[in-house]
Amino acid sequence: MTSVKFSVNQLTVYYAIKMGMQNVSMDINDRQITALIGASGCGKSTFLRCLNRMNDLIHVAKVSRCTWDEANKAFVPTADATGAVLMDGDDIYAPTVDAVELRQKVGMVFQKPNPFPKSIYDNVAYGPRIHGLAGTQDELDQIVEESLTKAGLWTEVNDRLKQPGTSLSGGQQQRLCIARAIAAGPEVVLMDEPCSALDPIATGIIEELMGELKKDYTIVIVTHSMSQARRVSDRTSFFHLGELVEMNDTEQLFDNPENDQTKGFISGRFG
Amino acid sequence: MFVLAGIIVALAVASYFLAFRRAGHWGETQGLKHLPRFHGNFVVTWVLLASLIGWAVATASFIWVRKKPESLDPALIDMLLADQPFYSLALSLIFASFAFLTVWFSTKAGTAVRRWLETTQRRVMLVAAMVAVLTTVGIIASLVFEAYRFFELIPIQDFLFCTQWSPQTAIRSDQVAAAGSFCVAPLLVGTLLISFIALLVAVPLGLYSAIYLSEYASPRIRTWTKPLLEILAGIPTVVYGVFAALIVAPYLRDSGAYFGVSVSSESALAAGLVMGVMIIPFVSSLSDDAIQAVPLSLREGSLGLGSTKSETIKRVVIPAALPGIVGGVLLAASRAIGETMIVVMAAGLTANMTVNPLEAVTTFTVQIVVLLVGDQEFDSAKTLAAFALGIFLFIVTLVLNYFALKIVREFKEQYE
Amino acid sequence: MTLSQEALKRRAKRRTAETRFRSYGIIALGIAGAMLLTLFFTVFTTGISAFWRHEALIEFQLTEKRMKIDPTASYSDADYEKLARSAPYNLIVKDAMYALFPDVKKRKHKKHLGKMISYGAEIALRNAVLKGKAHVGDNFKLWVPVSDDLDTFLKGYIDASLPEKKRRVKDNEIEWVHKLQDNKLIRSSFDWGFFTRADSREPEMAGMGGAIKGSFYLLLVTFLLSVPIGVMAAIYLEEFARQNKFTDFIEININNLAAVPSIIFGLLGLAMFLNFLGFPRSAPLVGGMVLSLMTLPTVIIASRNAIAAVPPTLREAAIGLGASPMQTVLHHVLPVALPGILTGTILGLARALGETAPLIMIGMVAFIASVPDSIVDPSSALPVQIFLWVDSPERAFVAKSNAAIMVMLGFLLVMNGTAAYLRHRAEER
Ligand SMILES: Nc1ncnc2c1ncn2[C@@H]1O[C@H](COP(=O)(O)OP(=O)(O)OP(=O)(O)O)[C@@H](O)[C@H]1O
Ligand SMILES: [Mg+2]
């Protein structure tokens, strides 16, 4: 039985006066992998960054819920984003919600591996440290080991935890970033094109890893690779020009797309 | 006194650990959302802030006490003044304790203390950013206030329209303080004369250096010669002053004597020459930037038409880079006008109204120093005059600087 | 291809014009370089001698009569120290000189004899007695500094061939000093005390210890004020403030402050800190406050540049883990920006070290004959000391002034070198 983790309703983002994404509504299931696909600039990253309120940090970005304006025959953004994104039924854009606390529960992995210029250990331990997840040094060690193990990196780095995180290979760095994200104790992990900077072997390892991780976490992944979306995800949503065109179970969407645009995109055509 | 300071520090440290421990207990029952560290930091921040505020309040009060208000018992005033640091720290301690108690009783298990802490930190940072504004306000306020008092003694038309500057006489016979011996004209002439000489030296030297470095010099020569200009910019002005007074001025006087020209031992020329050397880097570095910003396509156009490199530079590059160069010259002029030590040591103290560079002239900055060195009554026209000169100087340099930056900015935008 | 006579001529002319233009640049740089070299050269040649001074080996007789101390009596320690402190050492020094040249009888000549030795001899003698190295009744030999005129003569800066009236060292003094030299009673030694003594009216006893310590206190106050304030302001402007009218205003202010002549900051210090707030005159505390306001724009601008250069991906990484913006800055951005901030700070402090005019405004030009013990004691500073000494008529002071310049330039070299090294290392990474 799957339950809904995020329920998104009429979510809209404007960058100053430029529309970034408009009127997106979807449900994201708990402990599943949801893939976001679409052409470049169609608002996938924008959508992803709404789920942990990273857009709050871009001064020009305005996240809101839109309404249908009958007079103009168009969707217009409202003043705020109240009710636009519910996580476990709670509004994450409510004024009482602390975005910082939200981001602990909704971790993020970025396109380019971006380890801190610190040791491997300190990279992974940073989240637990700032959130006070470990009372003692032993507990912290344990969290670090667990997270690195989950990220499939433990055996490769356990003898050089004090070395800088930047000394690892690209694929290892990205797994370090995943380990770092899950060490902070999230419920959801957002991944924005996590494999685009990696070679096929490293990509394979990370895809395998995602399959493991979905037992414990809800994962939302942006990808430009149709085959990757197909391989790893349970559900897929297709964005076009800032709008959500179609969302369905992955097999359904790829084998039997309902929308012509979707069909064109997955078969390599635009139209 | 040290005991009090110690107590404040001890209070800060103790408050941290107390808040830390209390929040630790809360954490056990309420989950780890409320990190003990934040509680500790929050209380410590406020204790320290409050003691700073207390100290500032005490200092402000002492300004008032020192005026010996009649509402206060003279014995009390003497007692307070005798031990200002002690009483200031005592007030600090009171404020700090108050802050501790307030924070202690207003934070509870569910308080969003991290947000409070960060808001406090952000406010403190904002105040730090405001220091620059406060400094400007302070400068303007002190200049305007003291200059206003000066113009109450000396009418402004006497200050502006006349030819004689001799503040010394005014001091000796107080009654004739308004006899018109404070007059900026000679200072203005002297300042402009010296700055002009300085620019006469710095502009060609700086400009040709910049042209050579950016157009002709190989990277190797560049890396070796750029530090030369940086060293010129890094030498303290007092050293240039020594150089002007001990080497250049005697040299000019002696060579003048050799050719039968009388050169004063403190001359505008000596000061201007050395100042010119000092401001070479200002001209050269901005000109260098400007020349390098000129797009390659412009040069290629000219070279392609068969011009030589020097012709290209003269007819295309320099005209295109002119705004940047002018900006650099204005900045250098602003430096020259505001420069103090070289002129104090080499230009002379007597206010001659002359444009003869071989004579001693005086400048705004020199007179500000002359008027304020030594112990004077702070209310005399003589000391106050320094602030009137200060306003002049402040405005002139600010205007020059404003236009310099404006020109340079517009120039840069043009090629972006 | 053949060219007409005229075209050839024109080409040659253009070629020479080209070379001429090019050589102007070299000449300009050459003049600047020559000026710099002349400056360094004259400072060095004038100043180097001031690090040494001539000393004479004199035998002093600490007679009971002169010292007014009875060696057999038992004084309390405090009493003994009082007596030893107030003994007439000037007379003992004179006695010693008369004893060296017993055939000098005329009063005028005796006076010349007496002023050959610096009053530093008295101080050295007193210290020896107080420290228990010399005792009443002893004959005590000690190397003591000679007077500044004699020192200048011995260093070869006084031409003995001038008529006697025109020089400060008289014929008989020259004769005596030659005699002392023949007996190996004169030596030149490195004057370590020059770095530790305070200023003095007597050039041979004047040191720059007070000025060095004063400058140290000044920079300390400047550092402690301008770095925290500057870095906080930079963080605020770069990381938290939104771009609006208000922040533009702050920014314009900072840029303008960077261009305000230093003497204006001195006026601010005088009017605000001394007259309005009643802070102590001539103190490094006030000097440091003024200098920190001057240095602030440098620190802010350097810090902002350093902070802005930190890659945004680092911030995203921290924010994505649930770090607050403040934590992101303090834990990640600031450590990465630190070398840049440090470089800017050091350059700012180096400029502050050489600043003179504002210090003159707040009374740091006063003659101060003691080394400051704290930031509120009246004090001198290196650049001001240079200014004061160079204005003195005595040649020895001028030499000292140049020596002080050498020391100050040395400090500047170290500071700028450190900054350059830090920048270099940051660029390599
Ligand atoms: N910080 C920003 N400021 C202004 N506009 C932005 C900003 N970030 C994104 N946009 C605009 O919003 C739109 C959606 O961008 P978004 O980054 O979400 O696209 P994307 O689907 O992730 O593309 P890609 O596949 O290339 O990553 C784009 O048109 C982009 O130009
Ligand atoms: Mg994207």
CSV table of N, CA and C in Angstrom, one decimal, chain B residues 38 63 66 118 121-122 124-126 128-133 135-136 138-139 142-143 205 208-209 212 216 228 231-232 235-236 238-239 242-243 246-247 277 306-311 335 338 340-341 344-345 365 368-369 372-373 375 378 387 390 393-394 397 401, chain C residues 14 18 21-22 24-26 28-29 31-33 35-36 39 42 229 232-233 235-236 240 246 249-250 253-254 257-261 263-264 267-268 270-272 275-279 281 293 296 324 326-327 354 356-357 360-361 383 386-387 390 398 402 405 408 412:
chain,number,residue,atom,x,y,z
B,38,PHE,N,22.4,26.2,20.8
B,38,PHE,CA,21.8,27.5,20.4
B,38,PHE,C,21.4,28.3,21.6
B,63,ILE,N,29.9,61.9,29.3
B,63,ILE,CA,30.0,63.1,28.5
B,63,ILE,C,29.2,64.2,29.2
B,66,ARG,N,30.8,65.1,32.7
B,66,ARG,CA,32.0,66.0,32.6
B,66,ARG,C,31.7,67.4,32.4
B,118,GLU,N,19.8,33.8,15.3
B,118,GLU,CA,20.2,34.3,14.0
B,118,GLU,C,19.7,35.7,13.6
B,121,GLN,N,22.1,37.9,15.4
B,121,GLN,CA,23.4,38.0,14.7
B,121,GLN,C,23.2,38.8,13.5
B,122,ARG,N,22.1,38.7,12.8
B,122,ARG,CA,22.0,39.5,11.5
B,122,ARG,C,21.9,40.9,11.8
B,124,VAL,N,23.2,42.5,14.4
B,124,VAL,CA,24.5,42.9,14.8
B,124,VAL,C,25.3,43.2,13.5
B,125,MET,N,25.2,42.3,12.5
B,125,MET,CA,25.9,42.5,11.3
B,125,MET,C,25.4,43.8,10.6
B,126,LEU,N,24.1,44.0,10.6
B,126,LEU,CA,23.6,45.2,10.0
B,126,LEU,C,24.2,46.4,10.7
B,128,ALA,N,27.0,46.6,12.1
B,128,ALA,CA,28.4,46.7,11.6
B,128,ALA,C,28.5,47.4,10.3
B,129,ALA,N,27.5,47.0,9.4
B,129,ALA,CA,27.5,47.6,8.1
B,129,ALA,C,27.2,49.1,8.2
B,130,MET,N,26.4,49.5,9.2
B,130,MET,CA,26.0,50.9,9.4
B,130,MET,C,27.2,51.7,9.9
B,131,VAL,N,28.2,51.1,10.4
B,131,VAL,CA,29.4,51.9,10.9
B,131,VAL,C,29.9,52.8,9.8
B,132,ALA,N,29.9,52.3,8.6
B,132,ALA,CA,30.5,53.1,7.5
B,132,ALA,C,29.6,54.4,7.4
B,133,VAL,N,28.3,54.2,7.5
B,133,VAL,CA,27.4,55.3,7.4
B,133,VAL,C,27.6,56.3,8.5
B,135,THR,N,30.2,56.7,10.3
B,135,THR,CA,31.5,57.4,10.1
B,135,THR,C,31.3,58.6,9.2
B,136,THR,N,30.6,58.4,8.1
B,136,THR,CA,30.3,59.6,7.3
B,136,THR,C,29.6,60.6,8.0
B,138,GLY,N,29.4,61.1,11.1
B,138,GLY,CA,30.3,61.7,12.2
B,138,GLY,C,31.2,62.7,11.5
B,139,ILE,N,31.8,62.4,10.4
B,139,ILE,CA,32.7,63.3,9.8
B,139,ILE,C,32.0,64.6,9.4
B,142,SER,N,30.9,66.5,12.6
B,142,SER,CA,32.0,67.3,13.4
B,142,SER,C,32.5,68.4,12.5
B,143,LEU,N,32.6,68.2,11.2
B,143,LEU,CA,33.1,69.3,10.4
B,143,LEU,C,32.1,70.5,10.4
B,205,LEU,N,54.3,60.5,-16.7
B,205,LEU,CA,55.0,59.3,-16.2
B,205,LEU,C,54.1,58.1,-16.1
B,208,TYR,N,52.6,57.0,-19.7
B,208,TYR,CA,53.5,56.3,-20.5
B,208,TYR,C,53.9,55.0,-19.9
B,209,SER,N,54.0,54.9,-18.6
B,209,SER,CA,54.3,53.6,-17.9
B,209,SER,C,53.2,52.7,-18.2
B,212,TYR,N,53.3,51.6,-21.9
B,212,TYR,CA,54.4,50.6,-22.1
B,212,TYR,C,54.1,49.2,-21.5
B,216,TYR,N,53.5,47.2,-24.7
B,216,TYR,CA,54.8,46.7,-25.3
B,216,TYR,C,55.4,45.7,-24.4
B,228,LEU,N,57.1,47.5,-8.9
B,228,LEU,CA,57.7,48.8,-8.8
B,228,LEU,C,56.6,49.9,-8.5
B,231,ILE,N,55.1,49.3,-5.1
B,231,ILE,CA,55.9,49.8,-4.0
B,231,ILE,C,55.8,51.3,-3.9
B,232,LEU,N,55.8,52.0,-5.0
B,232,LEU,CA,55.5,53.4,-5.0
B,232,LEU,C,54.3,53.8,-4.2
B,235,ILE,N,54.6,53.0,-0.2
B,235,ILE,CA,55.5,53.8,0.7
B,235,ILE,C,54.7,54.8,1.5
B,236,PRO,N,54.8,54.8,2.8
B,236,PRO,CA,54.1,55.8,3.6
B,236,PRO,C,54.4,57.2,3.2
B,238,VAL,N,54.9,59.8,4.9
B,238,VAL,CA,55.9,60.5,5.7
B,238,VAL,C,57.3,60.3,5.1
B,239,VAL,N,57.5,59.1,4.5
B,239,VAL,CA,58.8,58.8,3.9
B,239,VAL,C,59.0,59.7,2.7
B,242,VAL,N,60.0,63.0,4.1
B,242,VAL,CA,61.4,63.0,4.4
B,242,VAL,C,62.3,63.2,3.2
B,243,PHE,N,61.9,62.5,2.2
B,243,PHE,CA,62.7,62.5,0.9
B,243,PHE,C,62.6,63.9,0.3
B,246,LEU,N,64.6,66.4,2.8
B,246,LEU,CA,66.0,66.2,3.0
B,246,LEU,C,66.8,66.1,1.7
B,247,ILE,N,66.2,65.7,0.7
B,247,ILE,CA,66.9,65.4,-0.5
B,247,ILE,C,66.5,66.4,-1.6
B,277,VAL,N,55.6,61.9,-7.9
B,277,VAL,CA,56.1,60.5,-7.9
B,277,VAL,C,55.1,59.6,-7.1
B,306,GLY,N,47.2,49.7,-41.8
B,306,GLY,CA,48.6,50.0,-42.0
B,306,GLY,C,49.2,51.0,-41.0
B,307,SER,N,48.5,51.3,-40.0
B,307,SER,CA,49.1,52.2,-39.0
B,307,SER,C,50.1,51.4,-38.2
B,308,THR,N,51.1,52.1,-37.7
B,308,THR,CA,52.1,51.5,-36.8
B,308,THR,C,51.4,51.3,-35.4
B,309,LYS,N,52.1,50.6,-34.6
B,309,LYS,CA,51.6,50.4,-33.3
B,309,LYS,C,51.4,51.7,-32.5
B,310,SER,N,52.4,52.5,-32.6
B,310,SER,CA,52.3,53.8,-31.8
B,310,SER,C,51.2,54.7,-32.3
B,311,GLU,N,51.1,54.6,-33.7
B,311,GLU,CA,50.0,55.4,-34.2
B,311,GLU,C,48.6,54.9,-33.8
B,335,ARG,N,43.8,62.7,-4.5
B,335,ARG,CA,44.9,62.3,-3.6
B,335,ARG,C,45.8,63.4,-3.3
B,338,GLY,N,44.4,66.1,-1.0
B,338,GLY,CA,44.3,65.6,0.4
B,338,GLY,C,45.5,65.2,1.1
B,340,THR,N,48.9,65.2,3.0
B,340,THR,CA,49.3,66.0,4.1
B,340,THR,C,50.8,66.1,4.4
B,341,MET,N,51.4,64.9,4.6
B,341,MET,CA,52.8,64.9,5.2
B,341,MET,C,53.8,65.5,4.2
B,344,VAL,N,53.4,69.2,4.5
B,344,VAL,CA,53.8,69.7,5.8
B,344,VAL,C,55.3,69.8,5.9
B,345,MET,N,56.0,68.8,5.4
B,345,MET,CA,57.4,68.7,5.6
B,345,MET,C,58.2,69.5,4.5
B,365,THR,N,45.8,71.3,3.9
B,365,THR,CA,46.2,70.3,4.8
B,365,THR,C,47.3,70.8,5.8
B,368,ILE,N,45.7,73.0,8.3
B,368,ILE,CA,45.0,72.2,9.3
B,368,ILE,C,45.9,71.7,10.4
B,369,VAL,N,47.1,71.2,10.0
B,369,VAL,CA,48.0,70.7,10.9
B,369,VAL,C,48.6,71.8,11.8
B,372,LEU,N,46.3,73.0,14.5
B,372,LEU,CA,45.8,72.1,15.5
B,372,LEU,C,47.0,71.5,16.3
B,373,VAL,N,48.2,71.7,15.9
B,373,VAL,CA,49.3,71.1,16.6
B,373,VAL,C,49.6,72.0,17.9
B,375,ASP,N,48.8,72.6,22.2
B,375,ASP,CA,47.6,72.6,23.0
B,375,ASP,C,47.0,74.0,22.8
B,378,PHE,N,40.0,74.9,22.7
B,378,PHE,CA,39.3,74.4,21.5
B,378,PHE,C,38.3,75.4,21.0
B,387,PHE,N,38.5,73.3,11.0
B,387,PHE,CA,37.4,72.5,10.6
B,387,PHE,C,36.7,73.1,9.3
B,390,GLY,N,38.7,71.9,6.7
B,390,GLY,CA,38.3,70.5,6.6
B,390,GLY,C,37.1,70.3,5.7
B,393,LEU,N,38.1,70.8,2.1
B,393,LEU,CA,38.9,69.6,1.6
B,393,LEU,C,38.0,68.4,1.4
B,394,PHE,N,37.1,68.2,2.3
B,394,PHE,CA,36.2,67.1,2.2
B,394,PHE,C,35.3,67.1,1.0
B,397,THR,N,37.5,66.8,-2.4
B,397,THR,CA,38.0,65.5,-2.7
B,397,THR,C,36.8,64.6,-3.0
B,401,ASN,N,36.3,62.6,-6.5
B,401,ASN,CA,36.2,61.2,-6.4
B,401,ASN,C,34.9,60.7,-7.1
C,14,ARG,N,58.5,57.2,-39.7
C,14,ARG,CA,57.5,56.5,-38.9
C,14,ARG,C,58.2,55.5,-38.0
C,18,GLU,N,58.1,55.4,-34.0
C,18,GLU,CA,57.7,54.2,-33.2
C,18,GLU,C,58.6,54.0,-32.1
C,21,PHE,N,58.4,56.6,-29.3
C,21,PHE,CA,57.2,56.4,-28.5
C,21,PHE,C,57.4,55.3,-27.4
C,22,ARG,N,58.0,54.3,-28.0
C,22,ARG,CA,58.2,53.1,-27.1
C,22,ARG,C,59.2,53.5,-26.0
C,24,TYR,N,59.6,56.3,-24.7
C,24,TYR,CA,59.0,57.2,-23.6
C,24,TYR,C,58.6,56.3,-22.4
C,25,GLY,N,57.9,55.2,-22.8
C,25,GLY,CA,57.5,54.3,-21.7
C,25,GLY,C,58.6,53.8,-20.8
C,26,ILE,N,59.7,53.4,-21.5
C,26,ILE,CA,60.8,52.9,-20.7
C,26,ILE,C,61.4,54.0,-19.9
C,28,ALA,N,59.8,56.6,-18.7
C,28,ALA,CA,58.9,56.9,-17.6
C,28,ALA,C,59.1,55.9,-16.5
C,29,LEU,N,59.1,54.6,-16.8
C,29,LEU,CA,59.4,53.6,-15.8
C,29,LEU,C,60.7,53.8,-15.2
C,31,ILE,N,62.4,56.6,-14.8
C,31,ILE,CA,62.4,57.7,-13.8
C,31,ILE,C,61.8,57.3,-12.5
C,32,ALA,N,60.6,56.6,-12.6
C,32,ALA,CA,60.0,56.1,-11.4
C,32,ALA,C,60.9,55.2,-10.6
C,33,GLY,N,61.6,54.3,-11.3
C,33,GLY,CA,62.5,53.4,-10.7
C,33,GLY,C,63.7,54.1,-10.1
C,35,MET,N,63.8,57.2,-9.0
C,35,MET,CA,63.3,57.9,-7.9
C,35,MET,C,63.3,57.0,-6.7
C,36,LEU,N,62.7,55.8,-6.9
C,36,LEU,CA,62.6,54.8,-5.8
C,36,LEU,C,64.0,54.4,-5.3
C,39,LEU,N,65.5,57.2,-3.4
C,39,LEU,CA,64.9,57.3,-2.0
C,39,LEU,C,65.5,56.2,-1.1
C,42,THR,N,69.2,57.0,-0.3
C,42,THR,CA,69.5,58.0,0.7
C,42,THR,C,69.0,57.6,2.1
C,229,ILE,N,34.3,44.2,12.7
C,229,ILE,CA,33.2,45.1,12.1
C,229,ILE,C,33.2,44.9,10.6
C,232,MET,N,31.9,41.5,9.5
C,232,MET,CA,30.4,41.4,9.7
C,232,MET,C,29.7,42.2,8.7
C,233,ALA,N,30.2,43.4,8.4
C,233,ALA,CA,29.5,44.3,7.4
C,233,ALA,C,29.6,43.6,6.1
C,235,ILE,N,29.8,40.4,5.4
C,235,ILE,CA,28.8,39.3,5.3
C,235,ILE,C,27.4,39.8,5.2
C,236,TYR,N,27.1,40.8,5.9
C,236,TYR,CA,25.7,41.3,5.8
C,236,TYR,C,25.4,41.7,4.4
C,240,PHE,N,23.3,38.7,3.2
C,240,PHE,CA,21.9,38.8,3.7
C,240,PHE,C,21.1,40.0,3.1
C,246,PHE,N,18.7,51.2,0.2
C,246,PHE,CA,19.4,51.3,1.4
C,246,PHE,C,20.8,50.7,1.3
C,249,PHE,N,23.1,52.7,-0.7
C,249,PHE,CA,23.5,53.9,0.1
C,249,PHE,C,24.8,53.5,1.0
C,250,ILE,N,24.6,52.4,1.6
C,250,ILE,CA,25.8,51.9,2.4
C,250,ILE,C,27.0,51.7,1.6
C,253,ASN,N,28.6,54.9,0.6
C,253,ASN,CA,29.3,55.4,1.8
C,253,ASN,C,30.7,54.8,1.9
C,254,ILE,N,30.7,53.4,1.8
C,254,ILE,CA,32.0,52.7,1.9
C,254,ILE,C,33.0,53.2,0.9
C,257,LEU,N,34.2,56.7,1.7
C,257,LEU,CA,35.1,56.7,2.9
C,257,LEU,C,36.5,56.3,2.4
C,258,ALA,N,36.6,55.4,1.5
C,258,ALA,CA,37.9,55.0,1.0
C,258,ALA,C,38.7,56.1,0.3
C,259,ALA,N,38.0,57.2,-0.1
C,259,ALA,CA,38.6,58.3,-0.8
C,259,ALA,C,38.8,59.5,0.1
C,260,VAL,N,38.3,59.5,1.3
C,260,VAL,CA,38.4,60.7,2.1
C,260,VAL,C,39.8,60.8,2.6
C,261,PRO,N,40.4,62.0,2.5
C,261,PRO,CA,41.8,62.2,2.9
C,261,PRO,C,42.0,61.8,4.4
C,263,ILE,N,43.6,63.1,6.7
C,263,ILE,CA,43.6,64.1,7.7
C,263,ILE,C,42.2,64.4,8.2
C,264,ILE,N,41.2,64.2,7.3
C,264,ILE,CA,39.8,64.4,7.7
C,264,ILE,C,39.4,63.4,8.8
C,267,LEU,N,40.5,64.9,11.9
C,267,LEU,CA,39.6,65.9,12.4
C,267,LEU,C,38.4,65.2,13.1
C,268,LEU,N,37.9,64.1,12.5
C,268,LEU,CA,36.8,63.4,13.2
C,268,LEU,C,37.2,62.9,14.5
C,270,LEU,N,39.5,64.1,16.5
C,270,LEU,CA,39.7,65.2,17.4
C,270,LEU,C,38.4,65.7,17.9
C,271,ALA,N,37.4,65.9,17.0
C,271,ALA,CA,36.2,66.5,17.4
C,271,ALA,C,35.3,65.5,18.2
C,272,MET,N,35.3,64.2,17.7
C,272,MET,CA,34.4,63.2,18.2
C,272,MET,C,35.0,62.5,19.5
C,275,ASN,N,37.2,65.5,22.0
C,275,ASN,CA,36.4,66.6,22.6
C,275,ASN,C,35.0,66.2,23.0
C,276,PHE,N,34.4,65.4,22.2
C,276,PHE,CA,33.0,65.0,22.5
C,276,PHE,C,33.0,63.9,23.5
C,277,LEU,N,33.7,62.8,23.2
C,277,LEU,CA,33.6,61.6,24.1
C,277,LEU,C,34.6,61.7,25.2
C,278,GLY,N,35.5,62.6,25.1
C,278,GLY,CA,36.5,62.7,26.3
C,278,GLY,C,37.5,61.6,26.4
C,279,PHE,N,37.9,61.0,25.3
C,279,PHE,CA,38.9,60.0,25.4
C,279,PHE,C,40.3,60.6,25.6
C,281,ARG,N,44.0,62.0,25.2
C,281,ARG,CA,44.8,62.5,24.1
C,281,ARG,C,46.0,61.7,23.9
C,293,LEU,N,38.6,53.2,11.5
C,293,LEU,CA,37.6,53.7,10.6
C,293,LEU,C,38.2,53.9,9.2
C,296,LEU,N,38.6,50.4,7.6
C,296,LEU,CA,37.3,49.7,7.4
C,296,LEU,C,36.9,49.5,6.0
C,324,SER,N,21.2,26.5,8.3
C,324,SER,CA,20.6,27.8,8.1
C,324,SER,C,21.5,28.7,7.3
C,326,MET,N,22.8,31.5,8.1
C,326,MET,CA,23.9,31.9,9.0
C,326,MET,C,25.0,30.8,9.2
C,327,GLN,N,24.5,29.6,9.4
C,327,GLN,CA,25.4,28.5,9.6
C,327,GLN,C,26.2,28.3,8.3
C,354,GLY,N,51.6,53.2,8.2
C,354,GLY,CA,52.4,54.4,7.7
C,354,GLY,C,51.6,55.7,7.8
C,356,THR,N,50.2,59.0,9.1
C,356,THR,CA,50.8,60.0,10.0
C,356,THR,C,49.8,61.1,10.4
C,357,ALA,N,49.2,61.7,9.4
C,357,ALA,CA,48.4,62.9,9.6
C,357,ALA,C,47.3,62.8,10.6
C,360,ILE,N,48.7,62.9,14.1
C,360,ILE,CA,49.1,64.3,14.5
C,360,ILE,C,47.8,65.0,15.0
C,361,MET,N,46.7,64.8,14.4
C,361,MET,CA,45.5,65.6,14.8
C,361,MET,C,45.1,65.2,16.2
C,383,PRO,N,55.6,56.4,12.3
C,383,PRO,CA,55.7,57.5,11.3
C,383,PRO,C,55.8,58.9,12.0
C,386,ILE,N,59.3,59.5,13.1
C,386,ILE,CA,60.1,59.9,11.9
C,386,ILE,C,59.9,61.4,11.6
C,387,PHE,N,58.7,61.8,11.6
C,387,PHE,CA,58.3,63.2,11.3
C,387,PHE,C,59.0,64.1,12.4
C,390,VAL,N,63.0,64.1,12.0
C,390,VAL,CA,63.5,64.8,10.8
C,390,VAL,C,63.4,66.3,10.9
C,398,VAL,N,68.4,63.3,12.5
C,398,VAL,CA,68.0,63.0,11.1
C,398,VAL,C,68.4,61.6,10.8
C,402,ASN,N,65.9,58.4,9.7
C,402,ASN,CA,66.1,57.5,8.5
C,402,ASN,C,66.2,56.1,8.9
C,405,ILE,N,62.8,55.0,9.5
C,405,ILE,CA,62.2,54.7,8.2
C,405,ILE,C,62.6,53.3,7.8
C,408,MET,N,60.6,50.9,9.7
C,408,MET,CA,59.2,50.9,9.3
C,408,MET,C,59.0,50.2,7.9
C,412,LEU,N,56.7,47.0,6.9
C,412,LEU,CA,55.8,47.0,5.7
C,412,LEU,C,56.1,45.9,4.8
